mmCIF file of C-alpha atoms and ligand atoms in Angstrom:
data_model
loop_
_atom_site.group_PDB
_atom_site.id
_atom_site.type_symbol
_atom_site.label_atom_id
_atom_site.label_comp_id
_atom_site.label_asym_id
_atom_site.label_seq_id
_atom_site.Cartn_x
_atom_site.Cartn_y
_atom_site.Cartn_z
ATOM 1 C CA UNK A 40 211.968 -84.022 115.432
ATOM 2 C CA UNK A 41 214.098 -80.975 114.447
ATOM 3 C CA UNK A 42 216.117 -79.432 117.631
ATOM 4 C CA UNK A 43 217.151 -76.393 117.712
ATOM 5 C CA UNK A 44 220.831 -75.009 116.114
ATOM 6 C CA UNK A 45 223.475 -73.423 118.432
ATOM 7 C CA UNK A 46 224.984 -70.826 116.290
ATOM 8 C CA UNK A 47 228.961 -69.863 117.093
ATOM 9 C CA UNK A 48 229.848 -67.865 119.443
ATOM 10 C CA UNK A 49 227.494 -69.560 121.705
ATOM 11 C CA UNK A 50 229.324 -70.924 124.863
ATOM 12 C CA UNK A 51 228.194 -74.082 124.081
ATOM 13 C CA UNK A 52 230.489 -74.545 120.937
ATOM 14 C CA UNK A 53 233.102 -74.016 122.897
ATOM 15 C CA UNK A 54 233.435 -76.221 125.498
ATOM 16 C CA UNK A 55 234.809 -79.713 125.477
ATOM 17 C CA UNK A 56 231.596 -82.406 125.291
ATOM 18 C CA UNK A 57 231.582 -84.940 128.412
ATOM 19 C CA UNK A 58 231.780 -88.808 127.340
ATOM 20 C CA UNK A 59 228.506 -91.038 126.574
ATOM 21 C CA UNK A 60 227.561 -93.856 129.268
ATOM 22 C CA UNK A 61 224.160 -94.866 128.715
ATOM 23 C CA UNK A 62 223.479 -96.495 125.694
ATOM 24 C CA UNK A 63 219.446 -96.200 125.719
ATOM 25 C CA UNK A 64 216.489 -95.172 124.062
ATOM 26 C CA UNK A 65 216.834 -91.542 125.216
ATOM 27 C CA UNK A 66 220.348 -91.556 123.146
ATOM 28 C CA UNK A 67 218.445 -93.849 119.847
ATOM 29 C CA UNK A 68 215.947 -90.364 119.974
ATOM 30 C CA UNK A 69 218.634 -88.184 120.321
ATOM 31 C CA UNK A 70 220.717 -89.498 117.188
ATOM 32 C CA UNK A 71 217.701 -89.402 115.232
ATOM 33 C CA UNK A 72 216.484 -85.908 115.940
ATOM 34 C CA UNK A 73 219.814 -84.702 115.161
ATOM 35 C CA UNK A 74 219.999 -86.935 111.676
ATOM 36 C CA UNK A 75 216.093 -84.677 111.156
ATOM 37 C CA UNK A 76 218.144 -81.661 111.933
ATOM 38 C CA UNK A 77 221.358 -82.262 109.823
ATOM 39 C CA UNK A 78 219.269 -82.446 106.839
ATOM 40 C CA UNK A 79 216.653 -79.678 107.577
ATOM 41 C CA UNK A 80 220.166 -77.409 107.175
ATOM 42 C CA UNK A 81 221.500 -79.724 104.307
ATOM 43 C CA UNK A 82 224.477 -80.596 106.314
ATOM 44 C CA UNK A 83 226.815 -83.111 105.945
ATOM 45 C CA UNK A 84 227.775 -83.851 109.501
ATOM 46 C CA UNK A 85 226.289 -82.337 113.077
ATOM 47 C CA UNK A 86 227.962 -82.541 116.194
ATOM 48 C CA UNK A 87 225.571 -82.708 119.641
ATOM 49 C CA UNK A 88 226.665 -79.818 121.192
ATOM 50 C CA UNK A 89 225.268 -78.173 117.931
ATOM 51 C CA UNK A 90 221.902 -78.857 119.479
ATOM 52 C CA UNK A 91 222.947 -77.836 122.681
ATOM 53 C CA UNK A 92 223.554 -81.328 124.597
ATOM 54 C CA UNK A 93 227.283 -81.578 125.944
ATOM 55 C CA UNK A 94 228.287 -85.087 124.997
ATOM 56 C CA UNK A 95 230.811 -86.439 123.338
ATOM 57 C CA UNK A 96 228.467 -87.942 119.635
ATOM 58 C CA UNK A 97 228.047 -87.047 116.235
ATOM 59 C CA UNK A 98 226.463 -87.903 112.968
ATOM 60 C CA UNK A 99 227.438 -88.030 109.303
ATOM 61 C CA UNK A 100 226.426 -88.835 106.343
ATOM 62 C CA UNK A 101 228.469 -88.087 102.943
ATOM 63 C CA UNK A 102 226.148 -89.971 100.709
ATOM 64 C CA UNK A 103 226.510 -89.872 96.957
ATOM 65 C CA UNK A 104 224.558 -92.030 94.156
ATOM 66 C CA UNK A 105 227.576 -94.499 94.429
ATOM 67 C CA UNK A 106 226.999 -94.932 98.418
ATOM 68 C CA UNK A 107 223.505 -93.673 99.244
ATOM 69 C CA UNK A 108 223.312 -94.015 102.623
ATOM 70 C CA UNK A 109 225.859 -93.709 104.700
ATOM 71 C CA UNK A 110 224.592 -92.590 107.980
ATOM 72 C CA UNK A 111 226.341 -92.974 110.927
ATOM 73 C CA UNK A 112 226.969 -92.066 114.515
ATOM 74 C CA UNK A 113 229.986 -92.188 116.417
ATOM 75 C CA UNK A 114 229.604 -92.253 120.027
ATOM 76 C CA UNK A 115 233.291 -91.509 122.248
ATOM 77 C CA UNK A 116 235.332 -91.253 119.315
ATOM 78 C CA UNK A 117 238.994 -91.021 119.069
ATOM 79 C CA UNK A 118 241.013 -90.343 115.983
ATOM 80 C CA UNK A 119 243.756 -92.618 115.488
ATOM 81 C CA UNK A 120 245.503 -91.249 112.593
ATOM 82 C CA UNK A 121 245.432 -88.556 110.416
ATOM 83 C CA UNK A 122 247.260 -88.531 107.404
ATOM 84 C CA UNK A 123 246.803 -86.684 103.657
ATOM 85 C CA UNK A 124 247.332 -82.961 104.674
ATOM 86 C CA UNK A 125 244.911 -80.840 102.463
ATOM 87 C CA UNK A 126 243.541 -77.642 102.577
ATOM 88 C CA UNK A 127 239.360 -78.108 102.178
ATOM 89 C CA UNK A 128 236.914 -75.225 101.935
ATOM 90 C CA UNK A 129 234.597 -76.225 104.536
ATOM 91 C CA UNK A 130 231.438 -75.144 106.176
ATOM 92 C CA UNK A 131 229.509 -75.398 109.653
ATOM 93 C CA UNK A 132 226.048 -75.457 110.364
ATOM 94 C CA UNK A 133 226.328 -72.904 113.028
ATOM 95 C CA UNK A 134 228.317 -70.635 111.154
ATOM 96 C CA UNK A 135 225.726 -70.618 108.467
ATOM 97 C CA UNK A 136 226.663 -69.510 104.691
ATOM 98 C CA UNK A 137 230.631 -69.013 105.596
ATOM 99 C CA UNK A 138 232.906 -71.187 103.675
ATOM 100 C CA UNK A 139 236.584 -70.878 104.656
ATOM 101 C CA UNK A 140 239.752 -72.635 102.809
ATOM 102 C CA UNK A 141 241.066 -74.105 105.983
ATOM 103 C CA UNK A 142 243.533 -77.116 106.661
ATOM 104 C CA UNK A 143 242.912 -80.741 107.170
ATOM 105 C CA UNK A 144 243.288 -84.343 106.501
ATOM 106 C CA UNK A 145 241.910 -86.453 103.640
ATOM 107 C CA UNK A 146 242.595 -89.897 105.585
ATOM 108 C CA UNK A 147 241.481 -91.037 108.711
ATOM 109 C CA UNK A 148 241.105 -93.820 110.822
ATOM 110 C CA UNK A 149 237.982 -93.215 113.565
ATOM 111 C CA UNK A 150 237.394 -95.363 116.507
ATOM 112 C CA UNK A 151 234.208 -94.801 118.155
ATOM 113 C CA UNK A 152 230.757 -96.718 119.423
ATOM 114 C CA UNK A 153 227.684 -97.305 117.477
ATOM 115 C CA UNK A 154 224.396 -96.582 119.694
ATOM 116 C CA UNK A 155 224.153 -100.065 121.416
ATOM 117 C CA UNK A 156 227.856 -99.365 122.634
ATOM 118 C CA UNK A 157 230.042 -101.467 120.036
ATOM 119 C CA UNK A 158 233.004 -100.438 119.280
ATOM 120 C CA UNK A 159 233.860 -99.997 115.489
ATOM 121 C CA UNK A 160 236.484 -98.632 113.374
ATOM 122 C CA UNK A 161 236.586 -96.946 110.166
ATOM 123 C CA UNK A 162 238.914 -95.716 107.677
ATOM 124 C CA UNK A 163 237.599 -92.609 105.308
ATOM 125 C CA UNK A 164 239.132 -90.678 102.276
ATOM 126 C CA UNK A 165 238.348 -87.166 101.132
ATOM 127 C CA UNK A 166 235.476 -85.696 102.021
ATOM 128 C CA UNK A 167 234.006 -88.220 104.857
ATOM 129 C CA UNK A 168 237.927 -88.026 106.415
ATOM 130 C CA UNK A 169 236.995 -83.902 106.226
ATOM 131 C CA UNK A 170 233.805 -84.216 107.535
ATOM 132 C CA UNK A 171 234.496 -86.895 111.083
ATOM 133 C CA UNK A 172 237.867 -84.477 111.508
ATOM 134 C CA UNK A 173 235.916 -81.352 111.508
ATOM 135 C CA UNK A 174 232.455 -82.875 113.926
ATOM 136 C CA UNK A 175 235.473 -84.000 115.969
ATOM 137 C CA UNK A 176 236.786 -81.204 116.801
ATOM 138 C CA UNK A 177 233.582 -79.730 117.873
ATOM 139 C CA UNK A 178 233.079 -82.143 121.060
ATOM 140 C CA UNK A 179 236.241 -80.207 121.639
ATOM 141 C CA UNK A 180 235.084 -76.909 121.823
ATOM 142 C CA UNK A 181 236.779 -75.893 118.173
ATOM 143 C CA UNK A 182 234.818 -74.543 115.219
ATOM 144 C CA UNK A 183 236.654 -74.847 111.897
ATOM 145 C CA UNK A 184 237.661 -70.859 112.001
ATOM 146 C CA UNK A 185 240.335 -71.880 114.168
ATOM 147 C CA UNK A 186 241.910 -73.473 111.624
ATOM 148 C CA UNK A 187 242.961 -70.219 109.827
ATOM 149 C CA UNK A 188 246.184 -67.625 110.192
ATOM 150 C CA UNK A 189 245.675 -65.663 113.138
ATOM 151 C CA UNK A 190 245.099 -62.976 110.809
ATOM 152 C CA UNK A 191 242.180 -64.235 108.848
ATOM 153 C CA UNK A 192 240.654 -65.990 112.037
ATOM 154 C CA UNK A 193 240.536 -62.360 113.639
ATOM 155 C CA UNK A 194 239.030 -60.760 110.925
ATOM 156 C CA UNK A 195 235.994 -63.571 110.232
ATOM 157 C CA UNK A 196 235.513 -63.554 114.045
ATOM 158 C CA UNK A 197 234.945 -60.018 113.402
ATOM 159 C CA UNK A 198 232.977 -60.216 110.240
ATOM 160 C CA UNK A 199 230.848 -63.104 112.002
ATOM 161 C CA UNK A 200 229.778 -61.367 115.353
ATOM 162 C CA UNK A 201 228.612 -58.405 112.808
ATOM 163 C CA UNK A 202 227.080 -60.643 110.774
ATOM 164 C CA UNK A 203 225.623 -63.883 112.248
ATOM 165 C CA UNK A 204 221.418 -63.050 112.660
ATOM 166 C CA UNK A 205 221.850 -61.821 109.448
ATOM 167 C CA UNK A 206 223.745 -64.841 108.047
ATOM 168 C CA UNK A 207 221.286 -67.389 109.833
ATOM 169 C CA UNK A 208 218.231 -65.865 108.427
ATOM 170 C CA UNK A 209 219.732 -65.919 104.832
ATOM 171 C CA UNK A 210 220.299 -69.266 104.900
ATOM 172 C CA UNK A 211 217.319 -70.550 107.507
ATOM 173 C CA UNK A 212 214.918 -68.322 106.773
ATOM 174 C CA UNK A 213 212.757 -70.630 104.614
ATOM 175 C CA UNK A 214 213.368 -73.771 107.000
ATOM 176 C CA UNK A 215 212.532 -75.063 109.810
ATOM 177 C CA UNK A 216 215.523 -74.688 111.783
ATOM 178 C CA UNK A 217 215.350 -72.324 114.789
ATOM 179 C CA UNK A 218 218.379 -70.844 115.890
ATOM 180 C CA UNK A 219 219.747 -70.214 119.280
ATOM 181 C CA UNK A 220 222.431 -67.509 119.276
HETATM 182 NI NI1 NI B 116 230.432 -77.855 112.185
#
């Protein structure tokens, strides 16, 4: 089931998500519907306060013809190294169509728990490193824009509360993604 996409500013965004405890069905759905949702907006990562629920989950999935399917949620996760500084153009699926060069890490090591409550660890490169930095940061209330100069974060702050309906339905308006604003 597709749920529906909290575009930035909402107040949602930018609040810090509250921790997972109950590893049941309800959360299975949940990670599912938001997997249906990532790839209705062709996203490589969504973060559940994207779809309006407070907690602290995401999904990714960075697959490529080498490694097809590598879906995955992370449930509590902490970051316990970052490493590689890089600057990455990245994107957010509630900032729809803006791509900004920003700063970030190309290797990471993520601890986090699967959806039965299992603790794992993983170690990324590139763009999956990218990717679980950036759906990180938004169970902590940061969208990548905050990433640039003070200068350039003012002015696409500006440019985006101008521009965001406008943006959404560019990129949305043939899909089946409903936006909340
Ligand atoms: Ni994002």
């Amino acid at each position: 089931m597709i749920l529906d996409l909290y575009i930035y500013p909402h107040p949602i965004l930018t609040q810090k998500a509250e921790p997972v405890t109950e590893f049941d069905e309800k959360l299975k759905k949940l990670i599912e519907d938001m997997a249906d949702t990532m790839y209705e907006g062709q996203g490589v990562g969504l973060a559940a306060p994207q779809v309006g629920i407070s907690k602290r989950i995401f999904i990714v999935d960075t697959s490529t013809p080498e490694e097809p399917s590598s879906l995955k949620a992370y449930i509590n996760p902490q970051i316990i190294l970052k490493d590689d500084p890089v600057v990455w153009n990245e994107g957010c699926l509630s900032l729809p169509g803006l791509y900004k060069d920003v700063n970030t890490f190309a290797h990471v090591i993520i601890e986090a728990q699967d959806i039965h409550g299992e603790t794992f660890r993983e170690e990324a490169h590139e763009l999956r490193a990218v990717a679980l930095l950036h759906e990180n940061s938004h169970l902590d209330g940061s969208v990548f824009i905050e990433r640039l100069s003070p200068v350039k974060r003012n002015l696409t702050r500006k440019f985006w509360s101008k521009n965001a309906h406008k943006m959404a339905d560019k990129v949305y308006g043939e899909s089946k993604l409903r936006c909340v604003f």
